[in-house]
Coordinates of C-alpha atoms and ligand atoms in Angstrom, one line a residue:
M1 CA 25.3 68.5 -31.7
E2 CA 21.7 67.5 -31.3
N3 CA 19.2 69.9 -29.8
K4 CA 16.8 67.1 -28.8
P5 CA 18.2 66.3 -25.3
I6 CA 18.1 70.1 -24.5
A7 CA 14.5 70.4 -25.7
R8 CA 13.6 67.4 -23.6
R9 CA 15.1 68.8 -20.4
L10 CA 13.2 72.1 -21.0
R11 CA 10.0 70.2 -21.6
L12 CA 10.5 68.3 -18.3
L13 CA 11.1 71.7 -16.6
S14 CA 7.9 73.1 -18.0
Q15 CA 6.0 69.9 -16.9
L16 CA 7.4 70.1 -13.4
M17 CA 6.5 73.8 -13.2
E18 CA 3.0 72.9 -14.2
L19 CA 2.9 70.1 -11.7
H20 CA 3.9 72.5 -8.9
E21 CA 1.6 75.2 -10.2
V22 CA 4.2 77.9 -11.0
N23 CA 3.0 81.1 -12.7
P24 CA 1.4 80.1 -16.1
F25 CA 3.3 82.7 -18.1
K26 CA 6.6 81.3 -17.0
I27 CA 5.5 77.8 -17.8
K28 CA 4.4 79.0 -21.2
S29 CA 7.8 80.6 -22.0
V30 CA 9.7 77.4 -21.0
A31 CA 7.3 75.2 -23.0
N32 CA 7.7 77.6 -26.0
A33 CA 11.5 77.5 -25.7
S34 CA 11.5 73.7 -25.7
F35 CA 9.5 73.7 -28.9
K36 CA 11.7 76.4 -30.4
V37 CA 15.0 74.7 -29.5
D38 CA 13.8 71.4 -31.0
K39 CA 13.1 73.1 -34.3
L40 CA 16.3 75.3 -34.6
P41 CA 18.4 74.7 -37.8
F42 CA 21.6 74.9 -35.7
A43 CA 22.9 73.4 -32.5
V44 CA 22.5 75.6 -29.4
A45 CA 25.5 74.0 -27.8
G46 CA 27.9 75.9 -30.0
K47 CA 26.4 79.3 -29.3
T48 CA 27.4 81.9 -26.8
L49 CA 24.9 83.4 -24.3
A50 CA 24.8 86.6 -26.4
E51 CA 24.1 84.7 -29.5
L52 CA 21.3 82.7 -27.8
E53 CA 19.7 85.9 -26.6
K54 CA 19.3 87.1 -30.2
V55 CA 17.5 84.0 -31.3
E56 CA 13.9 84.9 -32.1
G57 CA 11.3 83.6 -29.7
I58 CA 13.8 82.7 -26.9
G59 CA 14.4 85.9 -25.1
K60 CA 16.9 86.9 -22.4
S61 CA 15.8 84.8 -19.4
M62 CA 15.3 81.6 -21.4
A63 CA 18.6 82.1 -23.2
S64 CA 20.4 82.1 -19.8
K65 CA 18.6 78.9 -18.7
I66 CA 19.5 77.2 -22.0
H67 CA 23.1 78.4 -21.7
E68 CA 23.3 77.0 -18.1
L69 CA 21.9 73.7 -19.4
V70 CA 24.4 73.4 -22.2
E71 CA 27.3 74.4 -19.8
T72 CA 26.4 72.3 -16.7
G73 CA 24.1 69.6 -18.1
T74 CA 21.2 70.9 -15.9
M75 CA 19.4 74.0 -14.6
T76 CA 19.0 75.2 -11.0
D77 CA 15.3 75.6 -11.5
L78 CA 15.0 72.0 -12.7
E79 CA 17.1 70.6 -9.9
D80 CA 15.0 72.5 -7.3
L81 CA 11.7 71.1 -8.7
L82 CA 13.1 67.6 -9.0
A83 CA 14.1 67.7 -5.4
A84 CA 10.6 68.7 -4.5
T85 CA 9.0 65.8 -6.4
P86 CA 9.2 62.1 -5.5
E87 CA 11.1 60.2 -8.1
G88 CA 8.2 57.9 -8.9
V89 CA 6.0 60.9 -9.7
V90 CA 8.6 62.1 -12.2
D91 CA 8.4 58.6 -13.6
I92 CA 4.6 58.8 -13.9
M93 CA 5.1 62.0 -16.0
G94 CA 6.9 60.0 -18.5
I95 CA 3.9 57.8 -19.2
K96 CA 2.3 58.6 -22.5
G97 CA -1.0 60.4 -22.2
I98 CA -0.8 61.7 -18.7
G99 CA -0.2 65.5 -18.6
P100 CA 1.1 67.4 -15.6
K101 CA -2.4 68.4 -14.5
K102 CA -3.5 64.8 -14.3
V103 CA -0.2 63.8 -12.6
A104 CA -0.9 66.5 -9.9
I105 CA -4.3 65.0 -9.1
I106 CA -2.8 61.5 -9.1
W107 CA -0.1 62.6 -6.7
K108 CA -1.8 65.1 -4.5
D109 CA -5.4 64.0 -4.4
L110 CA -5.0 60.2 -4.7
G111 CA -1.6 60.0 -2.8
I112 CA -0.1 57.8 -5.5
E113 CA 3.7 58.2 -5.7
N114 CA 4.9 55.7 -8.3
T115 CA 3.9 53.8 -11.5
G116 CA 3.3 50.6 -9.7
E117 CA 0.8 52.2 -7.3
L118 CA -0.9 53.9 -10.2
Y119 CA -1.2 50.6 -12.1
Y120 CA -2.7 49.0 -9.0
A121 CA -5.1 51.9 -8.6
C122 CA -6.3 51.5 -12.2
N123 CA -7.1 47.9 -11.5
E124 CA -8.9 48.9 -8.3
N125 CA -10.9 51.4 -10.3
R126 CA -9.7 54.2 -8.0
L127 CA -9.0 56.7 -10.8
I128 CA -12.5 57.2 -12.0
E129 CA -13.3 58.9 -8.7
A130 CA -10.8 61.7 -9.3
K131 CA -11.5 65.0 -10.9
G132 CA -11.2 65.0 -14.7
F133 CA -10.8 61.2 -15.0
G134 CA -13.2 58.7 -16.4
L135 CA -13.3 55.1 -17.2
K136 CA -11.8 55.8 -20.6
T137 CA -8.8 57.7 -19.3
Q138 CA -8.2 55.1 -16.6
E139 CA -8.2 52.4 -19.3
E140 CA -5.7 54.4 -21.4
I141 CA -3.4 54.9 -18.5
R142 CA -3.5 51.2 -17.6
K143 CA -2.6 50.3 -21.2
A144 CA 0.2 52.9 -21.3
I145 CA 1.7 51.5 -18.1
E146 CA 1.5 47.9 -19.4
F147 CA 3.3 49.1 -22.5
K148 CA 6.0 50.7 -20.3
M149 CA 6.4 47.6 -18.1
A150 CA 6.8 45.5 -21.2
S151 CA 9.5 47.7 -22.5
N152 CA 11.9 46.4 -19.8
G153 CA 11.4 42.9 -21.0
K154 CA 9.7 41.4 -18.0
F155 CA 6.1 40.4 -17.7
L156 CA 3.8 39.3 -15.0
Y157 CA 2.8 35.6 -15.5
A158 CA -0.9 36.7 -15.7
Q159 CA -0.1 39.2 -18.4
I160 CA 1.1 36.6 -20.9
T161 CA -0.9 33.5 -20.4
K162 CA -3.1 34.2 -23.4
E163 CA -0.2 35.0 -25.7
A164 CA 1.7 32.0 -24.5
N165 CA -1.1 29.6 -25.1
D166 CA -1.9 31.1 -28.5
L167 CA 1.7 30.6 -29.5
L168 CA 1.7 27.0 -28.3
N169 CA -1.5 26.3 -30.2
K170 CA -0.1 27.8 -33.4
I171 CA 3.1 25.7 -33.1
E172 CA 1.0 22.6 -32.6
T173 CA -1.0 23.4 -35.7
V174 CA 2.1 23.9 -37.8
F175 CA 4.0 20.8 -36.4
V176 CA 1.2 18.2 -36.2
D177 CA 3.5 15.3 -35.4
A178 CA 5.8 17.1 -33.1
L179 CA 6.1 17.0 -29.3
V180 CA 5.6 20.5 -27.9
E181 CA 5.7 21.7 -24.4
F182 CA 6.4 24.9 -22.4
A183 CA 9.6 24.9 -20.3
G184 CA 11.5 27.5 -18.3
E185 CA 10.0 30.0 -15.9
Y186 CA 6.5 29.7 -17.5
R187 CA 6.3 26.0 -16.9
R188 CA 7.6 26.5 -13.4
L189 CA 4.7 28.9 -12.8
C190 CA 7.1 31.7 -11.9
E191 CA 5.4 35.0 -11.0
I192 CA 7.6 37.0 -13.4
I193 CA 8.5 35.8 -16.9
S194 CA 11.5 37.2 -18.7
K195 CA 11.6 34.6 -21.5
L196 CA 9.1 32.1 -22.8
V197 CA 10.8 28.8 -23.5
I198 CA 9.2 26.1 -25.6
V199 CA 10.7 22.7 -26.4
L200 CA 9.9 21.2 -29.8
G201 CA 10.7 17.6 -30.5
S202 CA 10.5 17.1 -34.3
R203 CA 12.2 15.1 -37.0
D204 CA 13.9 17.9 -38.8
Q205 CA 15.4 21.1 -37.3
Q206 CA 15.9 22.9 -40.7
M207 CA 12.3 22.2 -41.6
A208 CA 11.2 23.6 -38.3
F209 CA 13.2 26.8 -38.8
D210 CA 11.9 27.2 -42.4
S211 CA 8.3 26.8 -41.2
F212 CA 8.8 29.4 -38.5
T213 CA 10.3 32.0 -40.8
K214 CA 7.4 31.6 -43.2
S215 CA 4.7 31.6 -40.6
N216 CA 4.9 35.0 -39.0
I217 CA 4.4 33.4 -35.6
L218 CA 7.4 35.3 -34.2
Q219 CA 9.0 38.7 -35.0
N220 CA 12.8 39.3 -35.3
I221 CA 13.3 35.6 -35.7
S222 CA 16.8 34.1 -35.7
L223 CA 18.5 30.7 -35.5
N224 CA 21.3 29.9 -33.2
K225 CA 22.4 26.3 -33.1
N226 CA 19.1 24.5 -32.2
H227 CA 17.4 27.6 -30.7
I228 CA 14.9 29.5 -32.7
T229 CA 14.6 32.9 -30.9
G230 CA 12.2 35.8 -31.6
E231 CA 9.7 38.1 -30.0
L232 CA 5.9 38.2 -29.6
A233 CA 4.1 41.4 -30.6
N234 CA 4.1 42.5 -27.0
G235 CA 7.9 42.2 -26.8
L236 CA 8.1 39.0 -24.9
L237 CA 11.3 37.0 -25.8
V238 CA 10.6 33.5 -27.0
D239 CA 13.2 30.7 -27.2
I240 CA 12.1 27.6 -29.0
V241 CA 14.5 24.7 -28.5
C242 CA 14.4 22.1 -31.3
V243 CA 15.5 18.6 -30.7
E244 CA 15.0 15.2 -32.3
K245 CA 12.0 13.5 -30.8
R246 CA 14.0 10.9 -28.9
Y247 CA 15.8 13.7 -26.9
F248 CA 12.6 15.6 -26.1
Y249 CA 12.0 14.6 -22.5
K250 CA 15.6 15.0 -21.4
E251 CA 15.6 18.5 -23.1
L252 CA 12.3 19.3 -21.6
F253 CA 13.6 18.4 -18.1
M254 CA 16.8 20.5 -18.7
Q255 CA 15.0 23.5 -20.1
T256 CA 12.4 23.5 -17.4
G257 CA 15.1 23.9 -14.8
N258 CA 15.9 25.5 -12.7
E259 CA 19.5 24.8 -13.1
E260 CA 20.2 24.1 -9.4
H261 CA 17.3 21.6 -9.5
T262 CA 18.3 19.7 -12.6
T263 CA 21.9 19.5 -11.3
A264 CA 20.7 18.1 -8.0
V265 CA 18.5 15.5 -9.7
L266 CA 21.1 14.4 -12.3
G267 CA 23.7 14.2 -9.6
R268 CA 21.7 11.4 -8.1
T269 CA 21.6 9.3 -11.3
K270 CA 24.5 7.0 -11.7
D271 CA 24.4 6.0 -15.3
E272 CA 24.2 8.3 -18.3
F273 CA 20.9 8.2 -20.1
D274 CA 20.1 10.6 -22.9
Q275 CA 16.8 9.3 -24.2
P276 CA 14.3 8.9 -21.4
T277 CA 10.8 8.3 -22.7
S278 CA 9.3 10.5 -20.0
E279 CA 10.3 13.0 -17.3
E280 CA 9.0 10.6 -14.7
L281 CA 11.7 8.2 -15.7
I282 CA 14.4 10.7 -14.9
Y283 CA 13.1 11.1 -11.4
K284 CA 12.7 7.4 -11.0
K285 CA 16.3 6.9 -12.0
A286 CA 17.3 9.5 -9.4
G287 CA 15.4 7.6 -6.7
L288 CA 12.8 10.3 -6.4
E289 CA 9.1 10.7 -6.6
F290 CA 8.1 12.7 -9.7
I291 CA 8.4 16.4 -8.9
K292 CA 5.9 18.7 -10.6
P293 CA 7.5 21.6 -12.6
E294 CA 6.2 24.3 -10.3
L295 CA 8.2 22.7 -7.4
R296 CA 11.5 22.5 -9.3
E297 CA 13.3 25.4 -7.6
G298 CA 16.7 24.4 -6.2
D299 CA 16.6 21.4 -3.9
T300 CA 13.7 22.5 -1.7
F301 CA 11.5 19.4 -2.4
I302 CA 14.1 16.8 -3.2
A303 CA 14.3 15.4 0.3
K304 CA 10.5 15.2 0.4
A305 CA 10.5 13.4 -3.0
E306 CA 13.1 11.0 -1.8
S307 CA 10.8 10.0 1.1
N308 CA 7.7 9.9 -1.0
N309 CA 6.4 12.9 1.0
L310 CA 5.6 15.5 -1.6
P311 CA 2.6 17.7 -0.9
Q312 CA -0.7 17.0 -2.7
L313 CA -0.9 20.4 -4.4
I314 CA -4.0 22.4 -4.1
S315 CA -6.0 23.1 -7.2
Y316 CA -8.6 25.8 -8.1
K317 CA -11.6 23.5 -7.6
D318 CA -10.5 22.9 -4.0
L319 CA -11.5 26.4 -3.1
K320 CA -14.9 26.6 -1.3
G321 CA -15.1 30.3 -0.7
T322 CA -13.4 33.6 -1.1
L323 CA -12.3 35.9 1.7
H324 CA -11.0 39.6 1.4
N325 CA -13.2 41.4 -1.1
H326 CA -14.3 44.9 -1.7
S327 CA -17.7 46.2 -2.6
T328 CA -19.3 49.6 -3.5
W329 CA -19.2 50.3 0.3
S330 CA -15.6 51.2 -0.1
D331 CA -13.6 51.2 -3.4
G332 CA -15.2 48.3 -5.2
V333 CA -17.3 48.4 -8.3
N334 CA -20.0 45.9 -7.5
T335 CA -22.6 45.7 -4.7
I336 CA -22.3 43.0 -2.1
E337 CA -25.4 41.3 -3.6
E338 CA -23.9 41.2 -7.1
M339 CA -20.7 39.8 -5.7
A340 CA -22.5 37.2 -3.6
L341 CA -24.7 36.0 -6.6
Y342 CA -21.6 35.7 -8.8
C343 CA -19.8 33.6 -6.2
R344 CA -22.8 31.4 -5.6
D345 CA -24.2 31.0 -9.1
T346 CA -21.1 31.3 -11.4
L347 CA -18.2 30.2 -9.3
K348 CA -20.3 27.7 -7.3
L349 CA -18.7 28.8 -4.0
E350 CA -20.3 28.4 -0.5
Y351 CA -19.3 31.7 1.1
L352 CA -18.0 35.2 0.5
G353 CA -16.0 37.2 2.9
M354 CA -16.5 41.0 2.6
C355 CA -13.6 43.1 3.7
D356 CA -14.1 46.7 2.7
H357 CA -11.5 49.2 3.8
S358 CA -11.5 50.5 7.3
K359 CA -11.9 54.1 8.3
S360 CA -8.3 55.4 8.0
A361 CA -8.2 54.4 4.3
F362 CA -9.9 57.7 3.3
Y363 CA -8.6 57.5 -0.3
A364 CA -10.6 54.2 -0.6
K365 CA -13.8 55.5 1.1
G366 CA -13.0 53.4 4.2
L367 CA -16.0 52.7 6.5
S368 CA -16.8 54.9 9.5
I369 CA -18.2 53.0 12.5
E370 CA -21.6 54.1 11.5
R371 CA -21.1 52.7 8.0
V372 CA -19.8 49.4 9.4
L373 CA -23.0 49.0 11.3
Q374 CA -25.1 49.8 8.2
Q375 CA -23.1 47.4 6.1
Q376 CA -23.6 44.6 8.6
E377 CA -27.4 45.2 8.6
E378 CA -27.3 44.8 4.8
I379 CA -25.3 41.6 5.1
D380 CA -27.8 40.2 7.6
H381 CA -30.6 41.0 5.2
L382 CA -28.8 39.4 2.3
N383 CA -28.0 36.3 4.3
K384 CA -31.7 35.9 4.9
K385 CA -32.4 36.3 1.3
L386 CA -29.7 34.1 -0.3
S387 CA -30.3 30.4 0.4
G388 CA -27.4 28.0 0.4
F389 CA -24.8 30.7 0.7
K390 CA -23.2 32.8 3.4
I391 CA -21.7 36.3 3.4
F392 CA -19.2 36.8 6.2
K393 CA -18.9 40.2 7.9
G394 CA -15.2 41.1 7.6
I395 CA -13.1 44.2 7.3
E396 CA -9.7 44.9 5.9
S397 CA -8.5 46.9 8.8
D398 CA -5.6 49.2 8.3
I399 CA -2.6 48.4 10.5
L400 CA -1.9 51.9 11.9
N401 CA 1.5 53.2 12.2
D402 CA 1.8 51.9 15.8
G403 CA 0.5 48.5 14.8
S404 CA -2.9 48.9 16.3
L405 CA -6.1 48.1 14.3
D406 CA -8.4 50.8 13.1
Y407 CA -11.5 50.4 15.3
P408 CA -12.1 50.1 19.1
D409 CA -12.6 46.6 20.4
E410 CA -16.4 46.9 20.7
I411 CA -16.5 47.4 16.9
L412 CA -13.8 44.8 16.1
K413 CA -15.7 42.1 17.9
K414 CA -18.7 42.6 15.6
F415 CA -16.9 41.2 12.6
D416 CA -16.8 37.5 11.8
F417 CA -13.2 37.8 10.8
I418 CA -10.6 40.5 10.2
V419 CA -7.9 40.9 7.6
A420 CA -5.2 43.3 8.9
S421 CA -3.1 45.0 6.2
V422 CA -0.6 47.9 6.0
H423 CA -1.7 50.6 3.5
S424 CA 0.0 53.8 4.8
N425 CA 3.5 54.9 5.7
L426 CA 5.1 52.2 3.6
K427 CA 8.5 53.7 3.9
M428 CA 9.8 51.7 6.8
D429 CA 13.0 49.9 7.7
E430 CA 12.8 46.2 8.5
E431 CA 12.7 46.6 12.2
K432 CA 9.9 49.1 12.2
A433 CA 7.8 47.1 9.7
T434 CA 8.3 43.9 11.6
T435 CA 7.4 45.4 14.9
R436 CA 4.4 47.1 13.4
I437 CA 3.1 43.9 11.8
I438 CA 3.7 41.7 14.8
K439 CA 1.8 44.1 17.0
A440 CA -1.2 43.7 14.6
V441 CA -0.8 39.9 14.5
E442 CA -0.9 39.8 18.3
N443 CA -4.2 41.6 18.3
P444 CA -6.7 39.0 19.3
Y445 CA -9.1 40.1 16.6
T446 CA -6.8 39.6 13.7
T447 CA -7.7 36.5 11.7
I448 CA -5.6 37.0 8.6
L449 CA -2.5 39.0 7.8
G450 CA -3.1 40.7 4.4
H451 CA -0.5 41.2 1.7
P452 CA 2.5 41.0 4.2
T453 CA 5.0 43.2 2.3
G454 CA 2.8 45.6 0.2
R455 CA 4.9 44.8 -2.9
L456 CA 3.7 45.4 -6.4
L457 CA 5.6 43.1 -8.7
L458 CA 7.8 44.8 -11.4
S459 CA 7.1 48.2 -9.9
R460 CA 7.2 48.5 -6.1
K461 CA 9.5 46.6 -3.9
G462 CA 7.5 46.4 -0.7
Y463 CA 8.8 47.2 2.7
P464 CA 11.4 44.9 4.1
I465 CA 10.2 42.5 6.8
D466 CA 11.8 39.8 8.9
Y467 CA 9.8 36.9 7.5
K468 CA 10.7 34.4 10.1
K469 CA 9.7 36.6 13.0
I470 CA 6.4 37.5 11.4
I471 CA 5.6 33.9 10.5
D472 CA 6.5 32.8 14.0
A473 CA 4.2 35.4 15.5
C474 CA 1.4 34.2 13.2
A475 CA 2.0 30.7 14.4
A476 CA 2.0 31.8 18.1
N477 CA -1.2 33.8 17.6
N478 CA -3.1 31.5 15.4
V479 CA -3.2 34.0 12.5
V480 CA -3.6 32.9 8.9
I481 CA -1.4 34.5 6.3
E482 CA -2.9 35.7 3.0
I483 CA -1.6 34.8 -0.4
N484 CA -2.9 37.9 -2.1
A485 CA -3.9 36.5 -5.5
N486 CA -3.7 39.8 -7.4
P487 CA -1.1 39.0 -10.1
L488 CA 0.7 42.2 -9.1
R489 CA 1.0 41.1 -5.5
L490 CA 1.2 37.3 -5.0
D491 CA 2.2 38.2 -1.5
L492 CA 3.1 36.1 0.8
D493 CA 5.9 35.2 -1.6
W494 CA 5.9 31.5 -2.5
R495 CA 9.5 31.2 -1.2
W496 CA 8.1 31.5 2.3
H497 CA 5.1 29.1 2.1
Q498 CA 7.1 26.1 3.2
Y499 CA 8.5 27.9 6.3
A500 CA 5.0 29.0 7.2
L501 CA 3.5 25.5 6.7
E502 CA 6.3 23.9 8.8
K503 CA 5.4 26.3 11.6
G504 CA 1.8 25.3 11.4
V505 CA 0.6 28.5 9.8
W506 CA -2.3 28.2 7.4
L507 CA -2.6 30.2 4.2
S508 CA -5.6 31.7 2.4
V509 CA -5.8 32.4 -1.3
N510 CA -7.5 35.8 -1.3
P511 CA -8.4 37.6 -4.5
D512 CA -8.8 41.1 -3.0
A513 CA -11.5 41.5 -5.6
H514 CA -12.7 45.0 -6.3
R515 CA -15.2 43.8 -8.9
I516 CA -16.7 40.4 -9.8
E517 CA -14.0 39.7 -12.4
G518 CA -11.4 40.1 -9.7
F519 CA -12.5 36.8 -8.2
L520 CA -10.8 35.0 -11.1
D521 CA -7.4 36.1 -9.8
M522 CA -7.8 33.3 -7.4
R523 CA -6.5 31.1 -10.2
F524 CA -3.2 32.9 -10.1
G525 CA -3.2 32.7 -6.3
V526 CA -3.6 28.9 -6.6
L527 CA -0.8 28.6 -9.1
V528 CA 1.6 30.4 -6.8
A529 CA 0.3 28.5 -3.8
R530 CA 1.1 25.3 -5.7
K531 CA 4.6 26.6 -6.3
G532 CA 4.9 27.2 -2.6
G533 CA 3.8 23.6 -2.0
L534 CA 0.4 24.3 -0.4
S535 CA -2.1 21.5 -0.1
K536 CA -5.8 22.0 0.4
D537 CA -5.8 20.9 4.0
K538 CA -3.7 23.9 5.0
C539 CA -5.7 26.5 3.0
L540 CA -8.3 28.4 5.0
N541 CA -10.7 29.1 2.1
A542 CA -10.6 25.4 1.0
L543 CA -12.6 24.7 4.1
S544 CA -16.3 24.0 3.7
L545 CA -18.8 26.5 5.1
P546 CA -19.5 24.7 8.4
A547 CA -15.8 24.2 9.0
I548 CA -14.8 27.8 8.4
M549 CA -17.6 29.0 10.6
Q550 CA -16.1 26.9 13.4
V551 CA -12.7 28.4 12.8
F552 CA -14.0 31.9 12.9
E553 CA -16.0 31.2 16.0
K554 CA -13.1 29.6 17.8
K555 CA -10.8 32.5 16.9
R556 CA -13.3 35.0 18.4
G557 CA -13.5 33.0 21.5
Ligands
ZN601 ZN1 -5.1 45.9 1.0
ZN602 ZN1 -8.1 44.7 -0.1

């Protein structure tokens, strides 16, 4: 029998002991035993307790622990420590390059309890504030987490756009005369990608396969019927579907999916037709307006396409400003002025809404009342200085446990607008979360509901909410719902955009930028807003400066 699993359990024990600051001598003896067991020339499983005690460098007390482990599969000490540690924290310990001392700081000082939160904190630059961490460590941790996320085969859309486009370009260079297009989840702009599908229309399949095997474009390449499958260097599964050119558009339509959608569309076409010369033709035959790939989920938009009533989807250039952003006043990296200049000069926007954290968010240097007033003075000063641009005084107010906002009314009324978000006590059942959020939505000062579920894609589920009740409350109280554009959040989920829009609720594509590069996340927010069917006339930050000023003023009464 192998000693490796035993050594690994002992190592976990020593790490947990270190995390919980047990006597250093004891930690050392467990760590040594782990090392020793790993290197033994015989299996410890076959040994009696007495035999183990005689092994050099193990000693009596460690021998009994190892014996217990072999006999029962675990150790009382280990179970006790595991019970005292959140599961997500144990998970963090498994990330390469983060020792127990660092994990202790992450958990105890920063209040981070799982890998998803840690990844988000790296992106928010929150780690560099902590003792013993620097920009370099933060970057290493971020990379290690990305590696770990990739190992379960799923990727955030934003994580793979570059690789996906590089691959498509390479294929286009190899197959000059071919028809090539993305299909599947990626073409439908899904927030999570488990497989990259590409349809290739060429004259000769065998030739296509030969070129691929020679080209090194993909790893672990194999051919199955007309599918060439393989992996990218980052582990993303790739499926290239090769067909003759004349079948290309039908195949593209089928491979784009989703299945429920293609079935619904084809169910409406009477005659068989295998060689449409465009996708538009397929929809036409089905008596439908052309449905863009991002809207092809089930039958959601089919009735609208039938009555020529599809939404005019928003695009990035429709955005006129950006709301919900953080500066050095709380946990951001850039000053308000740097952010404003970037928005005005590089992004050509008309306004910037600052929403630093409110006072309860101590981990993010949330603003005390005094600091709020100082920040507003700075914004007044900058607004005088910056011509042709406006900075709005906002705040990302914590929704406290009882649903109230984080400042007294006389302070709340000083803001131009308020984003209300939940950041603490995330472990709630649906009823509690829904009541808490509705209370905040009913607060007359709330302008926008921020990231409604607190989810972090691929790593934290988010608290359960009754979407309908919350959206109905937003409709009743004239509150806009955020589409948080951070690729990890994309919250409000696109599956609820239509319901919100039907109820008359507006949406806002908010980058939640913590540095100037963060503004670019709005591109991902727009993609997911398109998927939800948002048009620019229902998007708060697609309003021009004079129009949004009116909205804010009206809300504040
Ligand atoms: Zn937030
Ligand atoms: Zn924020």
